[in-house]
PDB file of C-alpha atoms in Angstrom:
ATOM      1  CA  GLY A 202       0.000   0.000   0.000  1.00  0.00           C
ATOM      2  CA  ALA A 203       0.880   3.607   0.358  1.00  0.00           C
ATOM      3  CA  VAL A 204       0.513   6.122   3.151  1.00  0.00           C
ATOM      4  CA  VAL A 205      -1.047   9.545   2.826  1.00  0.00           C
ATOM      5  CA  SER A 206      -0.968  11.796   5.849  1.00  0.00           C
ATOM      6  CA  GLN A 207      -3.311  14.730   6.289  1.00  0.00           C
ATOM      7  CA  HIS A 208      -2.904  17.447   8.891  1.00  0.00           C
ATOM      8  CA  PRO A 209      -4.591  18.683  10.967  1.00  0.00           C
ATOM      9  CA  SER A 210      -7.261  16.098  11.671  1.00  0.00           C
ATOM     10  CA  ARG A 211      -9.491  18.695  13.305  1.00  0.00           C
ATOM     11  CA  VAL A 212      -9.498  22.467  13.236  1.00  0.00           C
ATOM     12  CA  ILE A 213     -11.816  25.104  14.600  1.00  0.00           C
ATOM     13  CA  CYS A 214     -11.439  28.625  13.295  1.00  0.00           C
ATOM     14  CA  LYS A 215     -13.252  31.920  13.528  1.00  0.00           C
ATOM     15  CA  SER A 216     -15.313  33.216  10.678  1.00  0.00           C
ATOM     16  CA  GLY A 217     -13.239  35.374   8.337  1.00  0.00           C
ATOM     17  CA  THR A 218      -9.927  33.666   9.015  1.00  0.00           C
ATOM     18  CA  SER A 219      -8.015  31.322   6.707  1.00  0.00           C
ATOM     19  CA  VAL A 220      -7.130  27.703   7.354  1.00  0.00           C
ATOM     20  CA  LYS A 221      -4.448  25.599   5.697  1.00  0.00           C
ATOM     21  CA  ILE A 222      -4.707  21.810   5.382  1.00  0.00           C
ATOM     22  CA  GLU A 223      -1.695  19.720   4.394  1.00  0.00           C
ATOM     23  CA  CYS A 224      -1.656  16.460   2.483  1.00  0.00           C
ATOM     24  CA  ARG A 225       1.562  14.462   2.307  1.00  0.00           C
ATOM     25  CA  SER A 226       2.430  11.242   0.533  1.00  0.00           C
ATOM     26  CA  LEU A 227       4.857   9.612   2.965  1.00  0.00           C
ATOM     27  CA  ASP A 228       6.354   6.737   1.029  1.00  0.00           C
ATOM     28  CA  PHE A 229       5.817   7.611  -2.601  1.00  0.00           C
ATOM     29  CA  GLN A 230       5.877  10.561  -4.937  1.00  0.00           C
ATOM     30  CA  ALA A 231       2.566  11.867  -6.182  1.00  0.00           C
ATOM     31  CA  THR A 232       2.418  14.140  -9.191  1.00  0.00           C
ATOM     32  CA  THR A 233      -1.348  14.259  -8.788  1.00  0.00           C
ATOM     33  CA  MET A 234      -3.356  14.755  -5.641  1.00  0.00           C
ATOM     34  CA  PHE A 235      -7.076  15.301  -5.216  1.00  0.00           C
ATOM     35  CA  TRP A 236      -9.116  17.299  -2.743  1.00  0.00           C
ATOM     36  CA  TYR A 237     -12.609  16.241  -1.735  1.00  0.00           C
ATOM     37  CA  ARG A 238     -15.310  17.608   0.467  1.00  0.00           C
ATOM     38  CA  GLN A 239     -17.720  15.336   2.269  1.00  0.00           C
ATOM     39  CA  PHE A 240     -20.945  16.334   3.996  1.00  0.00           C
ATOM     40  CA  PRO A 241     -22.388  14.148   6.770  1.00  0.00           C
ATOM     41  CA  LYS A 242     -23.652  10.828   5.447  1.00  0.00           C
ATOM     42  CA  LYS A 243     -22.899  11.884   1.911  1.00  0.00           C
ATOM     43  CA  SER A 244     -20.471  10.849  -0.770  1.00  0.00           C
ATOM     44  CA  LEU A 245     -17.155  12.470  -1.593  1.00  0.00           C
ATOM     45  CA  MET A 246     -17.413  15.511  -3.799  1.00  0.00           C
ATOM     46  CA  LEU A 247     -14.297  16.199  -5.847  1.00  0.00           C
ATOM     47  CA  MET A 248     -13.259  19.821  -5.453  1.00  0.00           C
ATOM     48  CA  ALA A 249     -10.050  19.976  -7.436  1.00  0.00           C
ATOM     49  CA  THR A 250      -7.154  18.097  -8.917  1.00  0.00           C
ATOM     50  CA  SER A 251      -3.754  19.248  -7.766  1.00  0.00           C
ATOM     51  CA  ASN A 252      -0.817  18.802 -10.114  1.00  0.00           C
ATOM     52  CA  GLU A 253       2.767  19.232  -8.987  1.00  0.00           C
ATOM     53  CA  GLY A 254       4.324  22.312 -10.464  1.00  0.00           C
ATOM     54  CA  SER A 255       1.202  23.592 -12.169  1.00  0.00           C
ATOM     55  CA  LYS A 256      -2.143  25.174 -11.401  1.00  0.00           C
ATOM     56  CA  ALA A 257      -4.876  23.077  -9.889  1.00  0.00           C
ATOM     57  CA  THR A 258      -7.893  22.092 -11.931  1.00  0.00           C
ATOM     58  CA  TYR A 259     -11.140  22.953 -10.162  1.00  0.00           C
ATOM     59  CA  GLU A 260     -14.464  21.213 -10.586  1.00  0.00           C
ATOM     60  CA  GLN A 261     -17.445  23.173 -11.748  1.00  0.00           C
ATOM     61  CA  GLY A 262     -18.940  25.275  -8.986  1.00  0.00           C
ATOM     62  CA  VAL A 263     -15.852  25.303  -6.775  1.00  0.00           C
ATOM     63  CA  GLU A 264     -14.465  28.782  -6.135  1.00  0.00           C
ATOM     64  CA  LYS A 265     -10.760  28.732  -6.850  1.00  0.00           C
ATOM     65  CA  ASP A 266     -10.180  31.979  -4.974  1.00  0.00           C
ATOM     66  CA  LYS A 267     -11.904  30.530  -1.960  1.00  0.00           C
ATOM     67  CA  PHE A 268     -10.115  27.203  -1.948  1.00  0.00           C
ATOM     68  CA  LEU A 269      -6.469  27.810  -2.789  1.00  0.00           C
ATOM     69  CA  ILE A 270      -4.452  24.753  -3.728  1.00  0.00           C
ATOM     70  CA  ASN A 271      -0.688  24.548  -3.894  1.00  0.00           C
ATOM     71  CA  HIS A 272       1.271  21.478  -4.948  1.00  0.00           C
ATOM     72  CA  ALA A 273       4.825  22.647  -4.518  1.00  0.00           C
ATOM     73  CA  SER A 274       6.535  19.276  -4.281  1.00  0.00           C
ATOM     74  CA  LEU A 275       5.965  15.655  -5.243  1.00  0.00           C
ATOM     75  CA  THR A 276       4.949  14.803  -1.690  1.00  0.00           C
ATOM     76  CA  LEU A 277       2.961  17.810  -0.506  1.00  0.00           C
ATOM     77  CA  SER A 278      -0.242  19.524  -1.522  1.00  0.00           C
ATOM     78  CA  THR A 279      -2.009  22.145   0.558  1.00  0.00           C
ATOM     79  CA  LEU A 280      -5.577  23.406   0.584  1.00  0.00           C
ATOM     80  CA  THR A 281      -6.200  26.827   2.075  1.00  0.00           C
ATOM     81  CA  VAL A 282      -9.767  27.815   2.864  1.00  0.00           C
ATOM     82  CA  THR A 283      -9.691  31.595   2.709  1.00  0.00           C
ATOM     83  CA  SER A 284     -12.027  33.882   4.609  1.00  0.00           C
ATOM     84  CA  ALA A 285     -13.812  30.892   6.033  1.00  0.00           C
ATOM     85  CA  HIS A 286     -17.518  31.046   6.842  1.00  0.00           C
ATOM     86  CA  PRO A 287     -19.733  28.635   8.777  1.00  0.00           C
ATOM     87  CA  GLU A 288     -21.011  27.119   5.515  1.00  0.00           C
ATOM     88  CA  ASP A 289     -17.432  26.007   4.788  1.00  0.00           C
ATOM     89  CA  SER A 290     -17.606  23.695   7.787  1.00  0.00           C
ATOM     90  CA  SER A 291     -17.164  20.196   6.444  1.00  0.00           C
ATOM     91  CA  PHE A 292     -14.929  17.138   6.254  1.00  0.00           C
ATOM     92  CA  TYR A 293     -12.114  17.680   3.765  1.00  0.00           C
ATOM     93  CA  ILE A 294     -10.206  14.691   2.420  1.00  0.00           C
ATOM     94  CA  CYS A 295      -7.187  14.473   0.158  1.00  0.00           C
ATOM     95  CA  SER A 296      -5.956  11.582  -1.913  1.00  0.00           C
ATOM     96  CA  ALA A 297      -2.756  10.913  -3.781  1.00  0.00           C
ATOM     97  CA  ALA A 298      -2.503   8.929  -6.974  1.00  0.00           C
ATOM     98  CA  LYS A 299      -0.027   6.055  -7.171  1.00  0.00           C
ATOM     99  CA  GLY A 300      -0.379   4.494 -10.564  1.00  0.00           C
ATOM    100  CA  THR A 301      -4.074   3.902 -11.096  1.00  0.00           C
ATOM    101  CA  GLU A 302      -4.816   3.628  -7.392  1.00  0.00           C
ATOM    102  CA  ALA A 303      -5.775   6.446  -5.072  1.00  0.00           C
ATOM    103  CA  PHE A 304      -4.809   6.483  -1.419  1.00  0.00           C
ATOM    104  CA  PHE A 305      -6.642   8.741   0.980  1.00  0.00           C
ATOM    105  CA  GLY A 306      -5.619  10.804   3.933  1.00  0.00           C
ATOM    106  CA  GLN A 307      -7.483  10.524   7.205  1.00  0.00           C
ATOM    107  CA  GLY A 308      -9.466  13.695   6.583  1.00  0.00           C
ATOM    108  CA  THR A 309      -9.748  17.079   8.280  1.00  0.00           C
ATOM    109  CA  ARG A 310     -12.850  18.139  10.164  1.00  0.00           C
ATOM    110  CA  LEU A 311     -13.160  21.908   9.719  1.00  0.00           C
ATOM    111  CA  THR A 312     -15.538  23.825  11.941  1.00  0.00           C
ATOM    112  CA  VAL A 313     -15.966  27.535  11.360  1.00  0.00           C
ATOM    113  CA  VAL A 314     -17.541  29.413  14.258  1.00  0.00           C
TER     114      VAL A 314
ATOM    115  CA  GLN B 140     -22.611   9.701 -18.278  1.00  0.00           C
ATOM    116  CA  GLN B 141     -20.222  10.413 -15.439  1.00  0.00           C
ATOM    117  CA  GLN B 142     -22.453   9.073 -12.671  1.00  0.00           C
ATOM    118  CA  VAL B 143     -22.020   5.899 -10.703  1.00  0.00           C
ATOM    119  CA  LYS B 144     -25.268   4.744  -9.127  1.00  0.00           C
ATOM    120  CA  GLN B 145     -25.019   2.763  -5.903  1.00  0.00           C
ATOM    121  CA  SER B 146     -27.607   0.796  -3.951  1.00  0.00           C
ATOM    122  CA  PRO B 147     -28.846   0.185  -1.363  1.00  0.00           C
ATOM    123  CA  GLN B 148     -28.372   3.355   0.647  1.00  0.00           C
ATOM    124  CA  SER B 149     -28.220   1.341   3.846  1.00  0.00           C
ATOM    125  CA  LEU B 150     -28.078  -2.317   4.754  1.00  0.00           C
ATOM    126  CA  ILE B 151     -28.435  -4.327   7.945  1.00  0.00           C
ATOM    127  CA  VAL B 152     -27.290  -7.939   8.166  1.00  0.00           C
ATOM    128  CA  GLN B 153     -26.666 -10.435  10.917  1.00  0.00           C
ATOM    129  CA  LYS B 154     -23.158 -11.596  11.743  1.00  0.00           C
ATOM    130  CA  GLY B 155     -22.104 -14.247   9.253  1.00  0.00           C
ATOM    131  CA  GLY B 156     -24.446 -12.935   6.559  1.00  0.00           C
ATOM    132  CA  ILE B 157     -23.365 -11.870   3.082  1.00  0.00           C
ATOM    133  CA  PRO B 158     -24.202  -8.233   2.356  1.00  0.00           C
ATOM    134  CA  ILE B 159     -24.251  -7.315  -1.319  1.00  0.00           C
ATOM    135  CA  ILE B 160     -23.811  -3.772  -2.570  1.00  0.00           C
ATOM    136  CA  ASN B 161     -24.501  -2.908  -6.183  1.00  0.00           C
ATOM    137  CA  CYS B 162     -23.216  -0.229  -8.527  1.00  0.00           C
ATOM    138  CA  ALA B 163     -24.023   0.699 -12.101  1.00  0.00           C
ATOM    139  CA  TYR B 164     -22.346   3.038 -14.548  1.00  0.00           C
ATOM    140  CA  GLU B 165     -23.007   4.484 -17.997  1.00  0.00           C
ATOM    141  CA  ASN B 166     -19.646   5.592 -19.297  1.00  0.00           C
ATOM    142  CA  THR B 167     -18.112   2.658 -21.183  1.00  0.00           C
ATOM    143  CA  ALA B 168     -14.729   4.373 -21.039  1.00  0.00           C
ATOM    144  CA  PHE B 169     -14.470   3.522 -17.333  1.00  0.00           C
ATOM    145  CA  ASP B 170     -11.991   0.704 -16.890  1.00  0.00           C
ATOM    146  CA  TYR B 171     -11.049   0.695 -13.226  1.00  0.00           C
ATOM    147  CA  PHE B 172     -13.568  -0.025 -10.475  1.00  0.00           C
ATOM    148  CA  PRO B 173     -12.413   0.187  -6.844  1.00  0.00           C
ATOM    149  CA  TRP B 174     -14.343  -0.207  -3.633  1.00  0.00           C
ATOM    150  CA  TYR B 175     -13.572   1.855  -0.556  1.00  0.00           C
ATOM    151  CA  GLN B 176     -14.448   1.355   3.101  1.00  0.00           C
ATOM    152  CA  GLN B 177     -14.878   4.377   5.335  1.00  0.00           C
ATOM    153  CA  PHE B 178     -15.280   4.497   9.104  1.00  0.00           C
ATOM    154  CA  PRO B 179     -16.779   7.580  10.787  1.00  0.00           C
ATOM    155  CA  GLY B 180     -14.350  10.480  10.940  1.00  0.00           C
ATOM    156  CA  LYS B 181     -11.761   8.707   8.789  1.00  0.00           C
ATOM    157  CA  GLY B 182     -10.708   8.824   5.173  1.00  0.00           C
ATOM    158  CA  PRO B 183     -11.736   6.045   2.774  1.00  0.00           C
ATOM    159  CA  ALA B 184      -9.484   3.004   2.535  1.00  0.00           C
ATOM    160  CA  LEU B 185      -9.090   0.961  -0.643  1.00  0.00           C
ATOM    161  CA  LEU B 186     -10.609  -2.501  -0.189  1.00  0.00           C
ATOM    162  CA  ILE B 187     -10.463  -4.180  -3.550  1.00  0.00           C
ATOM    163  CA  ALA B 188     -10.543  -3.156  -7.200  1.00  0.00           C
ATOM    164  CA  ILE B 189     -11.309  -4.791 -10.519  1.00  0.00           C
ATOM    165  CA  ARG B 190     -10.667  -4.134 -14.184  1.00  0.00           C
ATOM    166  CA  PRO B 191     -13.234  -5.033 -16.879  1.00  0.00           C
ATOM    167  CA  ASP B 192     -11.225  -7.893 -18.346  1.00  0.00           C
ATOM    168  CA  VAL B 193     -12.236 -10.180 -15.450  1.00  0.00           C
ATOM    169  CA  SER B 194     -15.687 -11.072 -14.132  1.00  0.00           C
ATOM    170  CA  GLU B 195     -14.751 -11.715 -10.515  1.00  0.00           C
ATOM    171  CA  LYS B 196     -12.016 -10.914  -8.049  1.00  0.00           C
ATOM    172  CA  LYS B 197     -11.599 -12.157  -4.490  1.00  0.00           C
ATOM    173  CA  GLU B 198      -9.445 -10.778  -1.723  1.00  0.00           C
ATOM    174  CA  GLY B 199     -10.005 -12.409   1.619  1.00  0.00           C
ATOM    175  CA  ARG B 200     -13.690 -12.090   2.510  1.00  0.00           C
ATOM    176  CA  PHE B 201     -14.340  -9.452  -0.145  1.00  0.00           C
ATOM    177  CA  THR B 202     -15.439 -10.337  -3.681  1.00  0.00           C
ATOM    178  CA  ILE B 203     -16.210  -8.093  -6.624  1.00  0.00           C
ATOM    179  CA  SER B 204     -18.486  -9.403  -9.345  1.00  0.00           C
ATOM    180  CA  PHE B 205     -18.343  -7.518 -12.635  1.00  0.00           C
ATOM    181  CA  ASN B 206     -20.846  -7.646 -15.505  1.00  0.00           C
ATOM    182  CA  LYS B 207     -19.418  -5.678 -18.398  1.00  0.00           C
ATOM    183  CA  SER B 208     -22.428  -6.046 -20.709  1.00  0.00           C
ATOM    184  CA  ALA B 209     -24.807  -4.816 -18.023  1.00  0.00           C
ATOM    185  CA  LYS B 210     -22.356  -2.144 -16.851  1.00  0.00           C
ATOM    186  CA  GLN B 211     -22.788  -3.276 -13.275  1.00  0.00           C
ATOM    187  CA  PHE B 212     -20.506  -4.412 -10.513  1.00  0.00           C
ATOM    188  CA  SER B 213     -21.093  -5.500  -6.957  1.00  0.00           C
ATOM    189  CA  LEU B 214     -19.295  -6.090  -3.681  1.00  0.00           C
ATOM    190  CA  HIS B 215     -19.963  -9.197  -1.596  1.00  0.00           C
ATOM    191  CA  ILE B 216     -18.697  -9.524   1.964  1.00  0.00           C
ATOM    192  CA  MET B 217     -18.485 -13.127   3.061  1.00  0.00           C
ATOM    193  CA  ASP B 218     -18.966 -14.110   6.708  1.00  0.00           C
ATOM    194  CA  SER B 219     -19.614 -10.493   7.685  1.00  0.00           C
ATOM    195  CA  GLN B 220     -18.508  -9.336  11.122  1.00  0.00           C
ATOM    196  CA  PRO B 221     -19.571  -6.399  13.327  1.00  0.00           C
ATOM    197  CA  GLY B 222     -16.186  -4.828  12.539  1.00  0.00           C
ATOM    198  CA  ASP B 223     -17.250  -4.588   8.901  1.00  0.00           C
ATOM    199  CA  SER B 224     -19.872  -2.015   9.894  1.00  0.00           C
ATOM    200  CA  ALA B 225     -18.889   1.051   7.875  1.00  0.00           C
ATOM    201  CA  THR B 226     -19.832   3.042   4.796  1.00  0.00           C
ATOM    202  CA  TYR B 227     -18.827   1.496   1.487  1.00  0.00           C
ATOM    203  CA  PHE B 228     -18.285   3.446  -1.695  1.00  0.00           C
ATOM    204  CA  CYS B 229     -17.872   2.127  -5.190  1.00  0.00           C
ATOM    205  CA  ALA B 230     -16.002   4.231  -7.706  1.00  0.00           C
ATOM    206  CA  ALA B 231     -14.946   4.260 -11.327  1.00  0.00           C
ATOM    207  CA  SER B 232     -12.217   5.892 -13.330  1.00  0.00           C
ATOM    208  CA  ILE B 233     -10.556   5.889 -16.695  1.00  0.00           C
ATOM    209  CA  ARG B 234      -7.163   4.221 -16.418  1.00  0.00           C
ATOM    210  CA  GLY B 235      -4.550   6.173 -18.232  1.00  0.00           C
ATOM    211  CA  GLY B 236      -6.681   9.274 -18.176  1.00  0.00           C
ATOM    212  CA  ALA B 237      -4.925  12.531 -17.570  1.00  0.00           C
ATOM    213  CA  THR B 238      -5.668  12.478 -13.872  1.00  0.00           C
ATOM    214  CA  ASN B 239      -7.158   9.059 -13.017  1.00  0.00           C
ATOM    215  CA  LYS B 240     -10.058  11.007 -11.535  1.00  0.00           C
ATOM    216  CA  LEU B 241     -12.392   8.827  -9.483  1.00  0.00           C
ATOM    217  CA  ILE B 242     -16.152   9.126  -9.738  1.00  0.00           C
ATOM    218  CA  PHE B 243     -17.762   7.902  -6.501  1.00  0.00           C
ATOM    219  CA  GLY B 244     -21.075   6.254  -5.864  1.00  0.00           C
ATOM    220  CA  THR B 245     -23.372   7.641  -3.199  1.00  0.00           C
ATOM    221  CA  GLY B 246     -22.309   5.188  -0.520  1.00  0.00           C
ATOM    222  CA  THR B 247     -23.906   2.343   1.430  1.00  0.00           C
ATOM    223  CA  LEU B 248     -24.056   2.362   5.209  1.00  0.00           C
ATOM    224  CA  LEU B 249     -23.625  -1.229   6.370  1.00  0.00           C
ATOM    225  CA  ALA B 250     -24.490  -2.400   9.863  1.00  0.00           C
ATOM    226  CA  VAL B 251     -23.568  -5.943  10.863  1.00  0.00           C
ATOM    227  CA  GLN B 252     -25.434  -6.991  13.978  1.00  0.00           C
ATOM    228  CA  PRO B 253     -23.787  -9.395  16.418  1.00  0.00           C
TER     229      PRO B 253
END
C-alpha cells in the first residue's frame, strides 16, 4: 500500500480567518493529488485536482479563490480555505494517486464558528 | 454519463451474513472499479478493485463481481462481522486518463449486527 498523511485532523477557526490543510504522501511521490469535500452521510465531492508544479484544476462550482491549492513538491499539496464562513464547515479529504490507485488521507474536520 | 449509481443506501445484516452492494455506470470508457471502506471520521481506505477484463475478483472475505455487458458491478462480503460495519463506496475511473479522476457512488451504510 501507500501512506497519505493529512494534517490537521481537526481544526476550529473563527469566521473570516483562513485555514491551511496539508496532504503528504509519505512513502511515494505523487504528481497528482485530489481534494474532496464530504458532507455528513454523503459521498465524496471532488473539489479539485492538484498537479505538482502547475495550477490546480477545479471542478465546476468550486471557487478557486476561496479554496487555494498549492502542490509545490511531489509529496505535498495544501488546501487553504480563505475567509472561512460557517457554511465552509465540512470534512475535507485528500488523496494521492499512485499508478491507477488512489490512497486517501485521514481527513480534516473543519468547523468555522 | 459520469455518474455511478449505488444501492442500497443502507443495509443491515446479521453476523455471518453476506451483504451485497450494487453499482451501475453508464460511461463505457471507465476501466477501473475500486471499492472503498470508510469508518466515521476517517478517510476512505481501498478494499479491492477490478478491471473489466475479469468477471470476478476475491481478496479475503471481499469479492467483486463484474458484468461488463450490463455495466454493473457488486461487492460481496463473506462471513460479515460487526467490525465490517462502515460506509462502502464504489467508484470508477478511466485508467490512463490525464488524472485518473475517481467518480464515486453515493455510498452504502452497512451495519452488521452481532
